[in-house]
Amino acid sequence: MDVRDQAELVGKLFLAAFCGGVIGWQRDRHQYVAGLRTMALVASGSLLFTAANEVVGSDRVIANIVTGIGFLGAGVMLREGGTVRGITTAATIWSVAAIGVAIGLELYLLALVATPLVFVILEMRPFSEYISGRRAEPPLPPRLRRAIGNDEPEEHAGDEHD
């Protein structure tokens, strides 16, 4: 691998860290455990393993990334009574790893579409709670809550508390 290839890899590394960081920022903003640093590291690590796969030529690296991320995801899920918490965090880690792999495989458009898509899906939580009946009224944006004097953070519903 010459210097030019390595420079390209460094660019991919920054792109993966950025994409993971964007999703992680959303998680940090809502005070979940796996945030910006975790997601940036998962995307970057997945990219590096994928790049190593290109150099070494092993066809099993991506499958092993999926397996390893599965164990990491299992570690963030908790069972409390009749509910399971952390499922969305585990799925987010898995998605961020896939974004890192996509960048490693030079599927840039896919990664750049997947990043905001995952972000938007994560932001839909209050609306999915409203639709499923776990929330009595539509959520107010934080800025509006502060403006009317209700600036206490909202409680998160049972099965999704990451």
PDB file of C-alpha atoms in Angstrom:
ATOM      1  CA  MET A   1       0.000   0.000   0.000  1.00  0.00           C
ATOM      2  CA  ASP A   2       1.684   3.199  -1.140  1.00  0.00           C
ATOM      3  CA  VAL A   3       1.442   6.678   0.398  1.00  0.00           C
ATOM      4  CA  ARG A   4      -1.378   7.748  -1.926  1.00  0.00           C
ATOM      5  CA  ASP A   5      -3.501   4.735  -0.924  1.00  0.00           C
ATOM      6  CA  GLN A   6      -2.816   5.445   2.736  1.00  0.00           C
ATOM      7  CA  ALA A   7      -3.789   9.111   2.290  1.00  0.00           C
ATOM      8  CA  GLU A   8      -7.068   7.979   0.723  1.00  0.00           C
ATOM      9  CA  LEU A   9      -7.594   5.665   3.686  1.00  0.00           C
ATOM     10  CA  VAL A  10      -7.060   8.580   6.080  1.00  0.00           C
ATOM     11  CA  GLY A  11      -9.783  10.510   4.232  1.00  0.00           C
ATOM     12  CA  LYS A  12     -12.109   7.514   4.543  1.00  0.00           C
ATOM     13  CA  LEU A  13     -11.263   7.320   8.237  1.00  0.00           C
ATOM     14  CA  PHE A  14     -12.289  10.939   8.801  1.00  0.00           C
ATOM     15  CA  LEU A  15     -15.491  10.412   6.799  1.00  0.00           C
ATOM     16  CA  ALA A  16     -16.379   7.330   8.866  1.00  0.00           C
ATOM     17  CA  ALA A  17     -15.660   9.164  12.126  1.00  0.00           C
ATOM     18  CA  PHE A  18     -17.792  12.098  10.938  1.00  0.00           C
ATOM     19  CA  CYS A  19     -20.752   9.904   9.934  1.00  0.00           C
ATOM     20  CA  GLY A  20     -20.587   7.948  13.194  1.00  0.00           C
ATOM     21  CA  GLY A  21     -20.160  11.187  15.119  1.00  0.00           C
ATOM     22  CA  VAL A  22     -23.272  12.751  13.596  1.00  0.00           C
ATOM     23  CA  ILE A  23     -25.354   9.811  14.758  1.00  0.00           C
ATOM     24  CA  GLY A  24     -23.559   9.738  18.108  1.00  0.00           C
ATOM     25  CA  TRP A  25     -24.246  13.441  18.603  1.00  0.00           C
ATOM     26  CA  GLN A  26     -27.961  12.685  18.337  1.00  0.00           C
ATOM     27  CA  ARG A  27     -27.558  10.030  21.039  1.00  0.00           C
ATOM     28  CA  ASP A  28     -25.514  12.376  23.275  1.00  0.00           C
ATOM     29  CA  ARG A  29     -28.073  15.128  22.873  1.00  0.00           C
ATOM     30  CA  HIS A  30     -30.729  12.816  24.318  1.00  0.00           C
ATOM     31  CA  GLN A  31     -28.319  11.593  27.035  1.00  0.00           C
ATOM     32  CA  TYR A  32     -28.020   7.968  25.984  1.00  0.00           C
ATOM     33  CA  VAL A  33     -25.043   5.828  26.957  1.00  0.00           C
ATOM     34  CA  ALA A  34     -23.493   5.188  23.528  1.00  0.00           C
ATOM     35  CA  GLY A  35     -22.904   8.652  22.141  1.00  0.00           C
ATOM     36  CA  LEU A  36     -20.616  10.610  19.859  1.00  0.00           C
ATOM     37  CA  ARG A  37     -17.325   8.968  20.828  1.00  0.00           C
ATOM     38  CA  THR A  38     -18.724   5.445  20.770  1.00  0.00           C
ATOM     39  CA  MET A  39     -20.408   5.831  17.396  1.00  0.00           C
ATOM     40  CA  ALA A  40     -17.376   7.559  15.824  1.00  0.00           C
ATOM     41  CA  LEU A  41     -15.158   4.741  17.106  1.00  0.00           C
ATOM     42  CA  VAL A  42     -17.498   2.000  15.861  1.00  0.00           C
ATOM     43  CA  ALA A  43     -17.649   3.526  12.365  1.00  0.00           C
ATOM     44  CA  SER A  44     -13.888   4.137  12.275  1.00  0.00           C
ATOM     45  CA  GLY A  45     -13.061   0.675  13.568  1.00  0.00           C
ATOM     46  CA  SER A  46     -15.375  -0.969  11.053  1.00  0.00           C
ATOM     47  CA  LEU A  47     -13.722   1.024   8.282  1.00  0.00           C
ATOM     48  CA  LEU A  48     -10.244  -0.015   9.437  1.00  0.00           C
ATOM     49  CA  PHE A  49     -11.179  -3.695   9.548  1.00  0.00           C
ATOM     50  CA  THR A  50     -12.707  -3.400   6.087  1.00  0.00           C
ATOM     51  CA  ALA A  51      -9.558  -1.684   4.780  1.00  0.00           C
ATOM     52  CA  ALA A  52      -7.407  -4.410   6.333  1.00  0.00           C
ATOM     53  CA  ASN A  53      -9.635  -6.896   4.546  1.00  0.00           C
ATOM     54  CA  GLU A  54      -8.713  -5.238   1.229  1.00  0.00           C
ATOM     55  CA  VAL A  55      -4.983  -5.539   1.986  1.00  0.00           C
ATOM     56  CA  VAL A  56      -5.005  -9.054   3.417  1.00  0.00           C
ATOM     57  CA  GLY A  57      -7.681 -10.378   1.092  1.00  0.00           C
ATOM     58  CA  SER A  58      -9.685 -12.313   3.658  1.00  0.00           C
ATOM     59  CA  ASP A  59     -13.366 -12.599   2.803  1.00  0.00           C
ATOM     60  CA  ARG A  60     -14.473 -13.164   6.400  1.00  0.00           C
ATOM     61  CA  VAL A  61     -13.605  -9.808   7.939  1.00  0.00           C
ATOM     62  CA  ILE A  62     -17.001  -8.184   7.340  1.00  0.00           C
ATOM     63  CA  ALA A  63     -18.817 -11.212   8.763  1.00  0.00           C
ATOM     64  CA  ASN A  64     -16.625 -10.978  11.850  1.00  0.00           C
ATOM     65  CA  ILE A  65     -17.405  -7.259  12.188  1.00  0.00           C
ATOM     66  CA  VAL A  66     -21.116  -8.095  12.225  1.00  0.00           C
ATOM     67  CA  THR A  67     -20.521 -10.781  14.863  1.00  0.00           C
ATOM     68  CA  GLY A  68     -18.386  -8.513  17.043  1.00  0.00           C
ATOM     69  CA  ILE A  69     -20.858  -5.662  16.842  1.00  0.00           C
ATOM     70  CA  GLY A  70     -23.588  -8.126  17.798  1.00  0.00           C
ATOM     71  CA  PHE A  71     -21.744  -8.853  21.046  1.00  0.00           C
ATOM     72  CA  LEU A  72     -21.232  -5.138  21.664  1.00  0.00           C
ATOM     73  CA  GLY A  73     -24.939  -4.544  21.030  1.00  0.00           C
ATOM     74  CA  ALA A  74     -25.885  -7.357  23.398  1.00  0.00           C
ATOM     75  CA  GLY A  75     -23.782  -5.666  26.048  1.00  0.00           C
ATOM     76  CA  VAL A  76     -25.833  -2.462  25.900  1.00  0.00           C
ATOM     77  CA  MET A  77     -29.204  -4.202  26.195  1.00  0.00           C
ATOM     78  CA  LEU A  78     -30.659  -4.680  29.664  1.00  0.00           C
ATOM     79  CA  ARG A  79     -33.658  -6.600  30.864  1.00  0.00           C
ATOM     80  CA  GLU A  80     -35.628  -4.984  33.649  1.00  0.00           C
ATOM     81  CA  GLY A  81     -38.690  -6.877  34.737  1.00  0.00           C
ATOM     82  CA  GLY A  82     -40.879  -7.376  31.703  1.00  0.00           C
ATOM     83  CA  THR A  83     -39.117  -4.828  29.498  1.00  0.00           C
ATOM     84  CA  VAL A  84     -35.908  -4.829  27.513  1.00  0.00           C
ATOM     85  CA  ARG A  85     -33.966  -1.586  27.292  1.00  0.00           C
ATOM     86  CA  GLY A  86     -31.208  -0.617  24.888  1.00  0.00           C
ATOM     87  CA  ILE A  87     -32.538  -2.246  21.737  1.00  0.00           C
ATOM     88  CA  THR A  88     -32.383   0.995  19.764  1.00  0.00           C
ATOM     89  CA  THR A  89     -28.843   1.673  20.987  1.00  0.00           C
ATOM     90  CA  ALA A  90     -27.784  -1.816  19.892  1.00  0.00           C
ATOM     91  CA  ALA A  91     -29.415  -1.334  16.482  1.00  0.00           C
ATOM     92  CA  THR A  92     -27.764   2.076  16.166  1.00  0.00           C
ATOM     93  CA  ILE A  93     -24.320   0.608  16.880  1.00  0.00           C
ATOM     94  CA  TRP A  94     -24.998  -2.067  14.261  1.00  0.00           C
ATOM     95  CA  SER A  95     -26.095   0.555  11.714  1.00  0.00           C
ATOM     96  CA  VAL A  96     -23.053   2.747  12.391  1.00  0.00           C
ATOM     97  CA  ALA A  97     -20.777  -0.266  11.877  1.00  0.00           C
ATOM     98  CA  ALA A  98     -22.488  -0.891   8.537  1.00  0.00           C
ATOM     99  CA  ILE A  99     -21.863   2.742   7.562  1.00  0.00           C
ATOM    100  CA  GLY A 100     -18.169   2.287   8.364  1.00  0.00           C
ATOM    101  CA  VAL A 101     -18.056  -0.882   6.245  1.00  0.00           C
ATOM    102  CA  ALA A 102     -19.831   0.919   3.382  1.00  0.00           C
ATOM    103  CA  ILE A 103     -17.195   3.658   3.440  1.00  0.00           C
ATOM    104  CA  GLY A 104     -14.470   1.012   3.531  1.00  0.00           C
ATOM    105  CA  LEU A 105     -15.983  -0.573   0.423  1.00  0.00           C
ATOM    106  CA  GLU A 106     -16.127   2.879  -1.233  1.00  0.00           C
ATOM    107  CA  LEU A 107     -19.926   2.946  -1.194  1.00  0.00           C
ATOM    108  CA  TYR A 108     -19.859   6.627  -0.289  1.00  0.00           C
ATOM    109  CA  LEU A 109     -23.325   7.533  -1.548  1.00  0.00           C
ATOM    110  CA  LEU A 110     -24.843   4.700   0.466  1.00  0.00           C
ATOM    111  CA  ALA A 111     -23.021   5.844   3.616  1.00  0.00           C
ATOM    112  CA  LEU A 112     -23.937   9.487   3.053  1.00  0.00           C
ATOM    113  CA  VAL A 113     -27.616   8.590   2.605  1.00  0.00           C
ATOM    114  CA  ALA A 114     -27.657   6.101   5.501  1.00  0.00           C
ATOM    115  CA  THR A 115     -26.194   8.592   7.994  1.00  0.00           C
ATOM    116  CA  PRO A 116     -29.025  11.161   7.896  1.00  0.00           C
ATOM    117  CA  LEU A 117     -31.565   8.359   7.504  1.00  0.00           C
ATOM    118  CA  VAL A 118     -30.441   6.753  10.781  1.00  0.00           C
ATOM    119  CA  PHE A 119     -30.400  10.208  12.406  1.00  0.00           C
ATOM    120  CA  VAL A 120     -33.979  10.928  11.295  1.00  0.00           C
ATOM    121  CA  ILE A 121     -35.181   7.502  12.424  1.00  0.00           C
ATOM    122  CA  LEU A 122     -33.704   8.131  15.875  1.00  0.00           C
ATOM    123  CA  GLU A 123     -35.360  11.556  16.040  1.00  0.00           C
ATOM    124  CA  MET A 124     -38.781   9.980  15.342  1.00  0.00           C
ATOM    125  CA  ARG A 125     -38.984   8.388  18.785  1.00  0.00           C
ATOM    126  CA  PRO A 126     -41.373  10.904  20.396  1.00  0.00           C
ATOM    127  CA  PHE A 127     -43.739  10.561  17.464  1.00  0.00           C
ATOM    128  CA  SER A 128     -43.641   6.753  17.526  1.00  0.00           C
ATOM    129  CA  GLU A 129     -44.469   6.879  21.247  1.00  0.00           C
ATOM    130  CA  TYR A 130     -47.388   9.200  20.527  1.00  0.00           C
ATOM    131  CA  ILE A 131     -48.691   6.941  17.761  1.00  0.00           C
ATOM    132  CA  SER A 132     -48.386   3.814  19.916  1.00  0.00           C
ATOM    133  CA  GLY A 133     -50.291   5.528  22.728  1.00  0.00           C
ATOM    134  CA  ARG A 134     -47.472   5.659  25.276  1.00  0.00           C
ATOM    135  CA  ARG A 135     -47.559   9.448  25.275  1.00  0.00           C
ATOM    136  CA  ALA A 136     -50.776  11.368  25.937  1.00  0.00           C
ATOM    137  CA  GLU A 137     -50.053  14.363  23.728  1.00  0.00           C
ATOM    138  CA  PRO A 138     -47.649  15.248  20.937  1.00  0.00           C
ATOM    139  CA  PRO A 139     -44.158  16.120  22.209  1.00  0.00           C
ATOM    140  CA  LEU A 140     -43.099  19.739  22.358  1.00  0.00           C
ATOM    141  CA  PRO A 141     -39.696  20.714  21.001  1.00  0.00           C
ATOM    142  CA  PRO A 142     -37.202  21.464  23.837  1.00  0.00           C
ATOM    143  CA  ARG A 143     -37.011  25.148  22.888  1.00  0.00           C
ATOM    144  CA  LEU A 144     -40.792  25.513  23.140  1.00  0.00           C
ATOM    145  CA  ARG A 145     -40.884  23.643  26.477  1.00  0.00           C
ATOM    146  CA  ARG A 146     -38.302  26.080  27.884  1.00  0.00           C
ATOM    147  CA  ALA A 147     -40.240  29.066  26.532  1.00  0.00           C
ATOM    148  CA  ILE A 148     -43.414  28.040  28.372  1.00  0.00           C
ATOM    149  CA  GLY A 149     -41.536  27.189  31.561  1.00  0.00           C
ATOM    150  CA  ASN A 150     -41.626  23.395  31.363  1.00  0.00           C
ATOM    151  CA  ASP A 151     -37.910  22.808  30.970  1.00  0.00           C
ATOM    152  CA  GLU A 152     -37.662  19.553  32.889  1.00  0.00           C
ATOM    153  CA  PRO A 153     -36.494  16.660  30.702  1.00  0.00           C
ATOM    154  CA  GLU A 154     -39.253  14.310  29.644  1.00  0.00           C
ATOM    155  CA  GLU A 155     -39.180  10.756  30.939  1.00  0.00           C
ATOM    156  CA  HIS A 156     -38.434   8.101  28.376  1.00  0.00           C
ATOM    157  CA  ALA A 157     -40.866   5.224  27.927  1.00  0.00           C
ATOM    158  CA  GLY A 158     -39.989   1.749  29.203  1.00  0.00           C
ATOM    159  CA  ASP A 159     -38.789  -0.412  26.310  1.00  0.00           C
ATOM    160  CA  GLU A 160     -36.595   2.225  24.685  1.00  0.00           C
ATOM    161  CA  HIS A 161     -34.716   3.705  27.640  1.00  0.00           C
ATOM    162  CA  ASP A 162     -31.132   3.448  26.393  1.00  0.00           C
TER     163      ASP A 162
END
